[in-house]
PDB file of C-alpha atoms in Angstrom:
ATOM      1  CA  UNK A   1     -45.369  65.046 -42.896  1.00 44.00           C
ATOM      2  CA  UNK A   2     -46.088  63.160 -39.724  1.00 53.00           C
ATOM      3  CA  UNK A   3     -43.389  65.588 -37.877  1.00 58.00           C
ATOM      4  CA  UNK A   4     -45.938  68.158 -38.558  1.00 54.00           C
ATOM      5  CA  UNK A   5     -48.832  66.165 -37.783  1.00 61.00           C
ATOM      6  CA  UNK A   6     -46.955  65.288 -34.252  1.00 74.00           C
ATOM      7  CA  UNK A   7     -46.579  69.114 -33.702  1.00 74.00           C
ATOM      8  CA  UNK A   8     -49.610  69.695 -34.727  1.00 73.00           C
ATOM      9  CA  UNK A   9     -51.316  66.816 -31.846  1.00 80.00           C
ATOM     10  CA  UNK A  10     -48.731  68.333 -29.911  1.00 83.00           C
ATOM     11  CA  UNK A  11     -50.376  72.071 -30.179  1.00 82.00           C
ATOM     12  CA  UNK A  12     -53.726  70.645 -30.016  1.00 84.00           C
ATOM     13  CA  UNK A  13     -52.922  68.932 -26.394  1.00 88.00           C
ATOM     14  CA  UNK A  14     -51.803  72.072 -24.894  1.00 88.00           C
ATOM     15  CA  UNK A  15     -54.909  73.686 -25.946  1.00 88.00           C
ATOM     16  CA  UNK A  16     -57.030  71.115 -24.425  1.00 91.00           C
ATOM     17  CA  UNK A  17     -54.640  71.113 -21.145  1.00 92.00           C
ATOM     18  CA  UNK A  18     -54.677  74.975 -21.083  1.00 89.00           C
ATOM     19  CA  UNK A  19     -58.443  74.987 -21.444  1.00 92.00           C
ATOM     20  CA  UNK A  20     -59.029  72.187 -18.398  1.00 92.00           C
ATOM     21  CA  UNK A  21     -57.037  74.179 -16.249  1.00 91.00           C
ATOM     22  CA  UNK A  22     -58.876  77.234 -16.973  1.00 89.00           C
ATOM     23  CA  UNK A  23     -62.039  75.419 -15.868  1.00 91.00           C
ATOM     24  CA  UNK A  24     -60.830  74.138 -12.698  1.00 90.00           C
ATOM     25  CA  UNK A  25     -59.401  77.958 -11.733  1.00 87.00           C
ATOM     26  CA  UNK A  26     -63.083  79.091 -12.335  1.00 87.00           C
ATOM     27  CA  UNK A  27     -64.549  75.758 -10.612  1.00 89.00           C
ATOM     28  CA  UNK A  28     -62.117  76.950  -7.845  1.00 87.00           C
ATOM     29  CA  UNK A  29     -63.070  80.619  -7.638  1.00 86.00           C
ATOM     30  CA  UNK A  30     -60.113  82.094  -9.406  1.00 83.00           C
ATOM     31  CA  UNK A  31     -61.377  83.964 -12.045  1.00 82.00           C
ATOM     32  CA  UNK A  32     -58.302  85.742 -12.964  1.00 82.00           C
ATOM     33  CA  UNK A  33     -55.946  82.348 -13.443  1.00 83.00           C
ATOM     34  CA  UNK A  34     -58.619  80.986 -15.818  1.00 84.00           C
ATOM     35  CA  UNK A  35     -58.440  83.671 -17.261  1.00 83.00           C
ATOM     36  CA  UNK A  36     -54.584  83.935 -18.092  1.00 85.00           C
ATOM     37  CA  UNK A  37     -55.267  80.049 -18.737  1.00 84.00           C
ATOM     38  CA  UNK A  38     -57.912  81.038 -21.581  1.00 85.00           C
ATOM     39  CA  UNK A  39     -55.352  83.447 -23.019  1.00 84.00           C
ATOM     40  CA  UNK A  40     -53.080  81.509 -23.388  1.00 85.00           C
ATOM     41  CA  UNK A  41     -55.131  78.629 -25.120  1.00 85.00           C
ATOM     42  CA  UNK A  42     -56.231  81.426 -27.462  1.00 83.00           C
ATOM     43  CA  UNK A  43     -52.394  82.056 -28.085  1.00 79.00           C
ATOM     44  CA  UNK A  44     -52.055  78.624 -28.963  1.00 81.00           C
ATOM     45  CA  UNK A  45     -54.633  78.520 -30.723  1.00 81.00           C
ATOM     46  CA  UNK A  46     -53.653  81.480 -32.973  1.00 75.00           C
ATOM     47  CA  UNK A  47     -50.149  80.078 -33.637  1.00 75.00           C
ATOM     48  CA  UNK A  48     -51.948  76.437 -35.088  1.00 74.00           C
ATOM     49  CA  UNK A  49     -54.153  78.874 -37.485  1.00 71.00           C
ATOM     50  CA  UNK A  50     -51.962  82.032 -38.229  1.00 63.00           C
ATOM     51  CA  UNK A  51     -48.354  80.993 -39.076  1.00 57.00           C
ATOM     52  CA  UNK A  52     -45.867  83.459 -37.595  1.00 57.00           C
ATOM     53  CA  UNK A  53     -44.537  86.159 -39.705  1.00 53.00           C
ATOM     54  CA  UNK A  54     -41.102  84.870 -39.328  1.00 48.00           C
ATOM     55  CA  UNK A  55     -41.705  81.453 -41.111  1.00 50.00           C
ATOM     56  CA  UNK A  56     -41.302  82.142 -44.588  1.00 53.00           C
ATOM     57  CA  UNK A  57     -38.474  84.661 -44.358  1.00 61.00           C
ATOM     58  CA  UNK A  58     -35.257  83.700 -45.648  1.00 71.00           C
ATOM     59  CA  UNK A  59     -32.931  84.213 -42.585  1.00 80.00           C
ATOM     60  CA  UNK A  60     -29.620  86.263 -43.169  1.00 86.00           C
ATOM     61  CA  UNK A  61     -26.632  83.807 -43.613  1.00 91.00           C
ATOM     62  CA  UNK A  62     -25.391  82.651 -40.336  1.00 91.00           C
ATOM     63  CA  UNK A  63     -21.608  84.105 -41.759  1.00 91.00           C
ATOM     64  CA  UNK A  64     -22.687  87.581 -42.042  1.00 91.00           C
ATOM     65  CA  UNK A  65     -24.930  87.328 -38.719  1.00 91.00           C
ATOM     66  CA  UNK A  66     -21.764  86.390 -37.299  1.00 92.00           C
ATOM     67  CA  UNK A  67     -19.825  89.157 -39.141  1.00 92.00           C
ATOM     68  CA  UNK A  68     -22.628  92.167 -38.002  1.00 92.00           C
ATOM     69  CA  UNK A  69     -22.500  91.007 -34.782  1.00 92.00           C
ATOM     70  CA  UNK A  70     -18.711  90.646 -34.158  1.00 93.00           C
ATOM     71  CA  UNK A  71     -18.498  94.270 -35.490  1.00 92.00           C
ATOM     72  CA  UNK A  72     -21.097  95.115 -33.050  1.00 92.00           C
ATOM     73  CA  UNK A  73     -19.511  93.912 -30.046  1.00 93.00           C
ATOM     74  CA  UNK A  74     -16.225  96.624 -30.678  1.00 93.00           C
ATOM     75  CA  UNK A  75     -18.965  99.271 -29.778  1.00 93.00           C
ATOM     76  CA  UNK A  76     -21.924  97.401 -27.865  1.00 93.00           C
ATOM     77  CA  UNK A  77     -22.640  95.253 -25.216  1.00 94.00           C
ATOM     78  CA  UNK A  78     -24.047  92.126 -25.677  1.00 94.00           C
ATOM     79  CA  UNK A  79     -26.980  93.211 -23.749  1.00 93.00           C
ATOM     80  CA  UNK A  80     -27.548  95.994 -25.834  1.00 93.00           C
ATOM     81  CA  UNK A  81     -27.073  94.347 -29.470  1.00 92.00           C
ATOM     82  CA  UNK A  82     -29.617  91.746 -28.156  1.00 91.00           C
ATOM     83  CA  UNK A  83     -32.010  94.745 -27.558  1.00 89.00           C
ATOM     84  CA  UNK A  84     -32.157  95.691 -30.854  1.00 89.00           C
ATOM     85  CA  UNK A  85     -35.516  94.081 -32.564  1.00 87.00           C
ATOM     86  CA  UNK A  86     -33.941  93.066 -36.020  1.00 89.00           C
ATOM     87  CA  UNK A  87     -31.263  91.711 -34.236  1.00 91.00           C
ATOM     88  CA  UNK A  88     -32.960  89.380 -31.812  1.00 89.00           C
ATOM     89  CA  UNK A  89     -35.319  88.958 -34.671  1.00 87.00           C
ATOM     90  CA  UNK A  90     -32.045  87.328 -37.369  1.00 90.00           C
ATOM     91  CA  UNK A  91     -31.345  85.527 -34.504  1.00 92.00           C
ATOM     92  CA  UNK A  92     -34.222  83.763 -33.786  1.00 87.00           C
ATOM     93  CA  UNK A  93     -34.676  82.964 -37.118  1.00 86.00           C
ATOM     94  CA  UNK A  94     -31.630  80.559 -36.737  1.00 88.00           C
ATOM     95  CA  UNK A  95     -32.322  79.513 -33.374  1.00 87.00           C
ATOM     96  CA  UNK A  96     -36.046  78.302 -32.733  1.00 82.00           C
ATOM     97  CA  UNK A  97     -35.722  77.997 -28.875  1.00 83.00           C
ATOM     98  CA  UNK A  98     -34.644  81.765 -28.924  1.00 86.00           C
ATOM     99  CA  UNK A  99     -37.958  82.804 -31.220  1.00 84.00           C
ATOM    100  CA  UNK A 100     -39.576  80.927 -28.834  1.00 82.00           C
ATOM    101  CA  UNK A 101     -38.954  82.852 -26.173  1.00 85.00           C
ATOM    102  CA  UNK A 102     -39.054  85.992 -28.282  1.00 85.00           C
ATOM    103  CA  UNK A 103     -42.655  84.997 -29.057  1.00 84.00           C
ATOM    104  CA  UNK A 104     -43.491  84.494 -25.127  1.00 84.00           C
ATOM    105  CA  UNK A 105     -41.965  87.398 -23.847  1.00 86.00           C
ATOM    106  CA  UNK A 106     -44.026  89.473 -26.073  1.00 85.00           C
ATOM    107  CA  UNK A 107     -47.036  87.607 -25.204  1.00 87.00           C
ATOM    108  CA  UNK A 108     -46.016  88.508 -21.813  1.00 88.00           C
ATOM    109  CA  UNK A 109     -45.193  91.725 -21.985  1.00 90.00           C
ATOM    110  CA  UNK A 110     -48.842  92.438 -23.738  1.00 89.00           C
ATOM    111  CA  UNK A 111     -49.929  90.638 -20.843  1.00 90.00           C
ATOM    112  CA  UNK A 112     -48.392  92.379 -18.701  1.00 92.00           C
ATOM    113  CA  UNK A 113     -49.159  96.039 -20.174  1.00 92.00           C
ATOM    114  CA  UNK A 114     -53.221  94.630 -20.210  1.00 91.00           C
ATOM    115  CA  UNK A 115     -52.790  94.105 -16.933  1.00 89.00           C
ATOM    116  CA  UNK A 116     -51.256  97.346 -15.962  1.00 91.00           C
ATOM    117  CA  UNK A 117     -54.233  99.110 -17.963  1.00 90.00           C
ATOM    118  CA  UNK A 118     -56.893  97.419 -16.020  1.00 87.00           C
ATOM    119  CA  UNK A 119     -55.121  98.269 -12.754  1.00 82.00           C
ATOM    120  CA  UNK A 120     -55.078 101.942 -13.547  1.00 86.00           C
ATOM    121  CA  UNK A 121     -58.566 102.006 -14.878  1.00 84.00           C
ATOM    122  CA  UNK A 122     -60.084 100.280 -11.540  1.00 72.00           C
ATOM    123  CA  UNK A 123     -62.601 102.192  -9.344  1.00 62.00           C
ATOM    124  CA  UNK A 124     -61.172 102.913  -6.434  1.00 59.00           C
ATOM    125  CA  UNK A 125     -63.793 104.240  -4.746  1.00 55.00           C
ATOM    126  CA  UNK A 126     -64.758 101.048  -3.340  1.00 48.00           C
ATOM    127  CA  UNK A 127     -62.139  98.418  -2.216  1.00 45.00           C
ATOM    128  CA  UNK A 128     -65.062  95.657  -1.162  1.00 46.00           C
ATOM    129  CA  UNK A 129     -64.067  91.896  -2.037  1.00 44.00           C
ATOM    130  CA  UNK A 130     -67.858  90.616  -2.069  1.00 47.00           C
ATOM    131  CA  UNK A 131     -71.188  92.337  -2.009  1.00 51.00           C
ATOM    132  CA  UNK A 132     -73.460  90.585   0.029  1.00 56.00           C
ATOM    133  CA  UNK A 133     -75.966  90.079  -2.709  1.00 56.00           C
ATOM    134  CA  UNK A 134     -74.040  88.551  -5.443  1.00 57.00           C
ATOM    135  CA  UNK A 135     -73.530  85.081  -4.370  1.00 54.00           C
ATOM    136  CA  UNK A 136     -75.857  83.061  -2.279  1.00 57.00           C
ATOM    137  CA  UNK A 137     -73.195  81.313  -0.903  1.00 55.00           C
ATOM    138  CA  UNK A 138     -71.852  84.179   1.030  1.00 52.00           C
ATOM    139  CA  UNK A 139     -75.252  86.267   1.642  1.00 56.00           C
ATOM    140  CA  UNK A 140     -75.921  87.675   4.777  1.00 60.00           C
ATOM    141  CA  UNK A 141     -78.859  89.018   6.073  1.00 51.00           C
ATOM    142  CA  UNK A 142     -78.319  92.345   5.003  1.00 51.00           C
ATOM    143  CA  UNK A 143     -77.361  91.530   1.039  1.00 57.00           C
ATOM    144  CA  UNK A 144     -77.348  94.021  -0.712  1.00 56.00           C
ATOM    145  CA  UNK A 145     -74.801  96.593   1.799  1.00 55.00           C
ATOM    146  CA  UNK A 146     -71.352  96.662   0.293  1.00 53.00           C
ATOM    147  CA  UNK A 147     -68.736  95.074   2.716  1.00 55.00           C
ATOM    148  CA  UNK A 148     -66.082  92.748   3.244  1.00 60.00           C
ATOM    149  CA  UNK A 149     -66.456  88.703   3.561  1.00 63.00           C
ATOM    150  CA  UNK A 150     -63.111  87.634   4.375  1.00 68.00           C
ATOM    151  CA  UNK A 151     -61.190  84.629   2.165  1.00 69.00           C
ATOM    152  CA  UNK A 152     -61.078  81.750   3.881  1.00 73.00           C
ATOM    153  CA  UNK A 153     -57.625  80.522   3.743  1.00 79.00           C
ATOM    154  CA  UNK A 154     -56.482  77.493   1.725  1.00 82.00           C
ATOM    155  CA  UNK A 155     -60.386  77.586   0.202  1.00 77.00           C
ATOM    156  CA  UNK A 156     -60.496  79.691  -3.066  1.00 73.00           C
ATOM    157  CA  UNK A 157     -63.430  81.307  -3.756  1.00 67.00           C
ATOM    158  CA  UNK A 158     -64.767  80.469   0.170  1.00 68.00           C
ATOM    159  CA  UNK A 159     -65.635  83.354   2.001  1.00 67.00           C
ATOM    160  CA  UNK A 160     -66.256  83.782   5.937  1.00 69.00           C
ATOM    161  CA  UNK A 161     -68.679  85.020   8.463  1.00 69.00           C
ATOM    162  CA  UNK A 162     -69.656  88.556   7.826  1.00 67.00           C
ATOM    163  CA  UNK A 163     -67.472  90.894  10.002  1.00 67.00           C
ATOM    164  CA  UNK A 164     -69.834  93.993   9.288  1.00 65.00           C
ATOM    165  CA  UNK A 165     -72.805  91.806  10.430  1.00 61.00           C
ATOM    166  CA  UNK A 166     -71.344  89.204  12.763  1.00 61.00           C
ATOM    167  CA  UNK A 167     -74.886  88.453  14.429  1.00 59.00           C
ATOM    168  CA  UNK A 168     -76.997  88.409  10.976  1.00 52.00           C
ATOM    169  CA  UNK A 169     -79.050  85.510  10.629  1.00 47.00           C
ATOM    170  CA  UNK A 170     -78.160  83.149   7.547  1.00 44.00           C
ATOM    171  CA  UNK A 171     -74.460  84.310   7.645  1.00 44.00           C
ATOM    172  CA  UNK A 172     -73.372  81.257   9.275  1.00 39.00           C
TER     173      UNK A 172
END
């Protein structure tokens, strides 16, 4: 039992160190890294609750693992045994680090397809980083006009002098 509960304190730090990072990306004007932070911590969060699908099936006998995929290889590649899900899925139910990784590259690749969706679903019609109006902090005198406050570099979240309004009063 207290090998679980370890794990288990274990889980829980990552969650609270996932979460703290998140903050300081938003603190830091990165919206998007907090983000990634936040799903992750909800990630973690789902493996303490849910338990994976994998845990209570009885894995094939290493022996005949070894058997299928020796017969395998006369035809296959490695590569291309490995590709196949109930494969890589017998596998990583004798080898944890390899579920592991199973488990993140999926999380990654939904990720990654989320990411693609919200890409091609952008408007397009306007490529502005910063309206005027929608943070004090960068407001010119003219908030309000869609345009372009440069990053500052090294400064997330810091934006320049107004290069549409260079002379505006209170865009200093």
């Amino acid at each position: 039992m207290p090998a679980v509960s370890s794990q288990l304190a274990e889980r829980f730090d990552k969650v609270r160190e996932l979460v703290d990072v998140a903050e300081m990306y938003a603190a830091d004007g990165a919206p998007l890294s907090a983000m990634q932070n936040l799903v992750d911590a909800i990630a973690t969060i789902r493996r303490i609750i849910e338990p994976a699908s994998g845990q209570n099936q009885q894995p094939m006998p290493l022996e005949r693992l070894v058997e299928v995929m020796e017969g395998a290889l006369r035809r296959r590649t490695p590569e291309e045994i490995a590709a196949v899900p109930w494969i890589a899925e017998a596998i990583g139910l004798h080898c944890p680090a390899i579920r592991a990784q199973g488990e993140v590259a999926a999380l990654a690749e939904r990720q990654h397809r989320a990411a693609l969706a919200e890409w091609i679903s952008r408007d397009w019609t306007c490529l502005c980083v910063v309206s005027c109006d929608e943070d004090p902090a960068t407001a010119c005198s003219l908030s309000g006009q869609q345009h372009v406050h440069p990053a500052i570099p090294g400064h997330p979240g810091a934006y320049g002098p107004c290069p549409v309004h260079p002379d505006a009063p209170g865009d200093r």
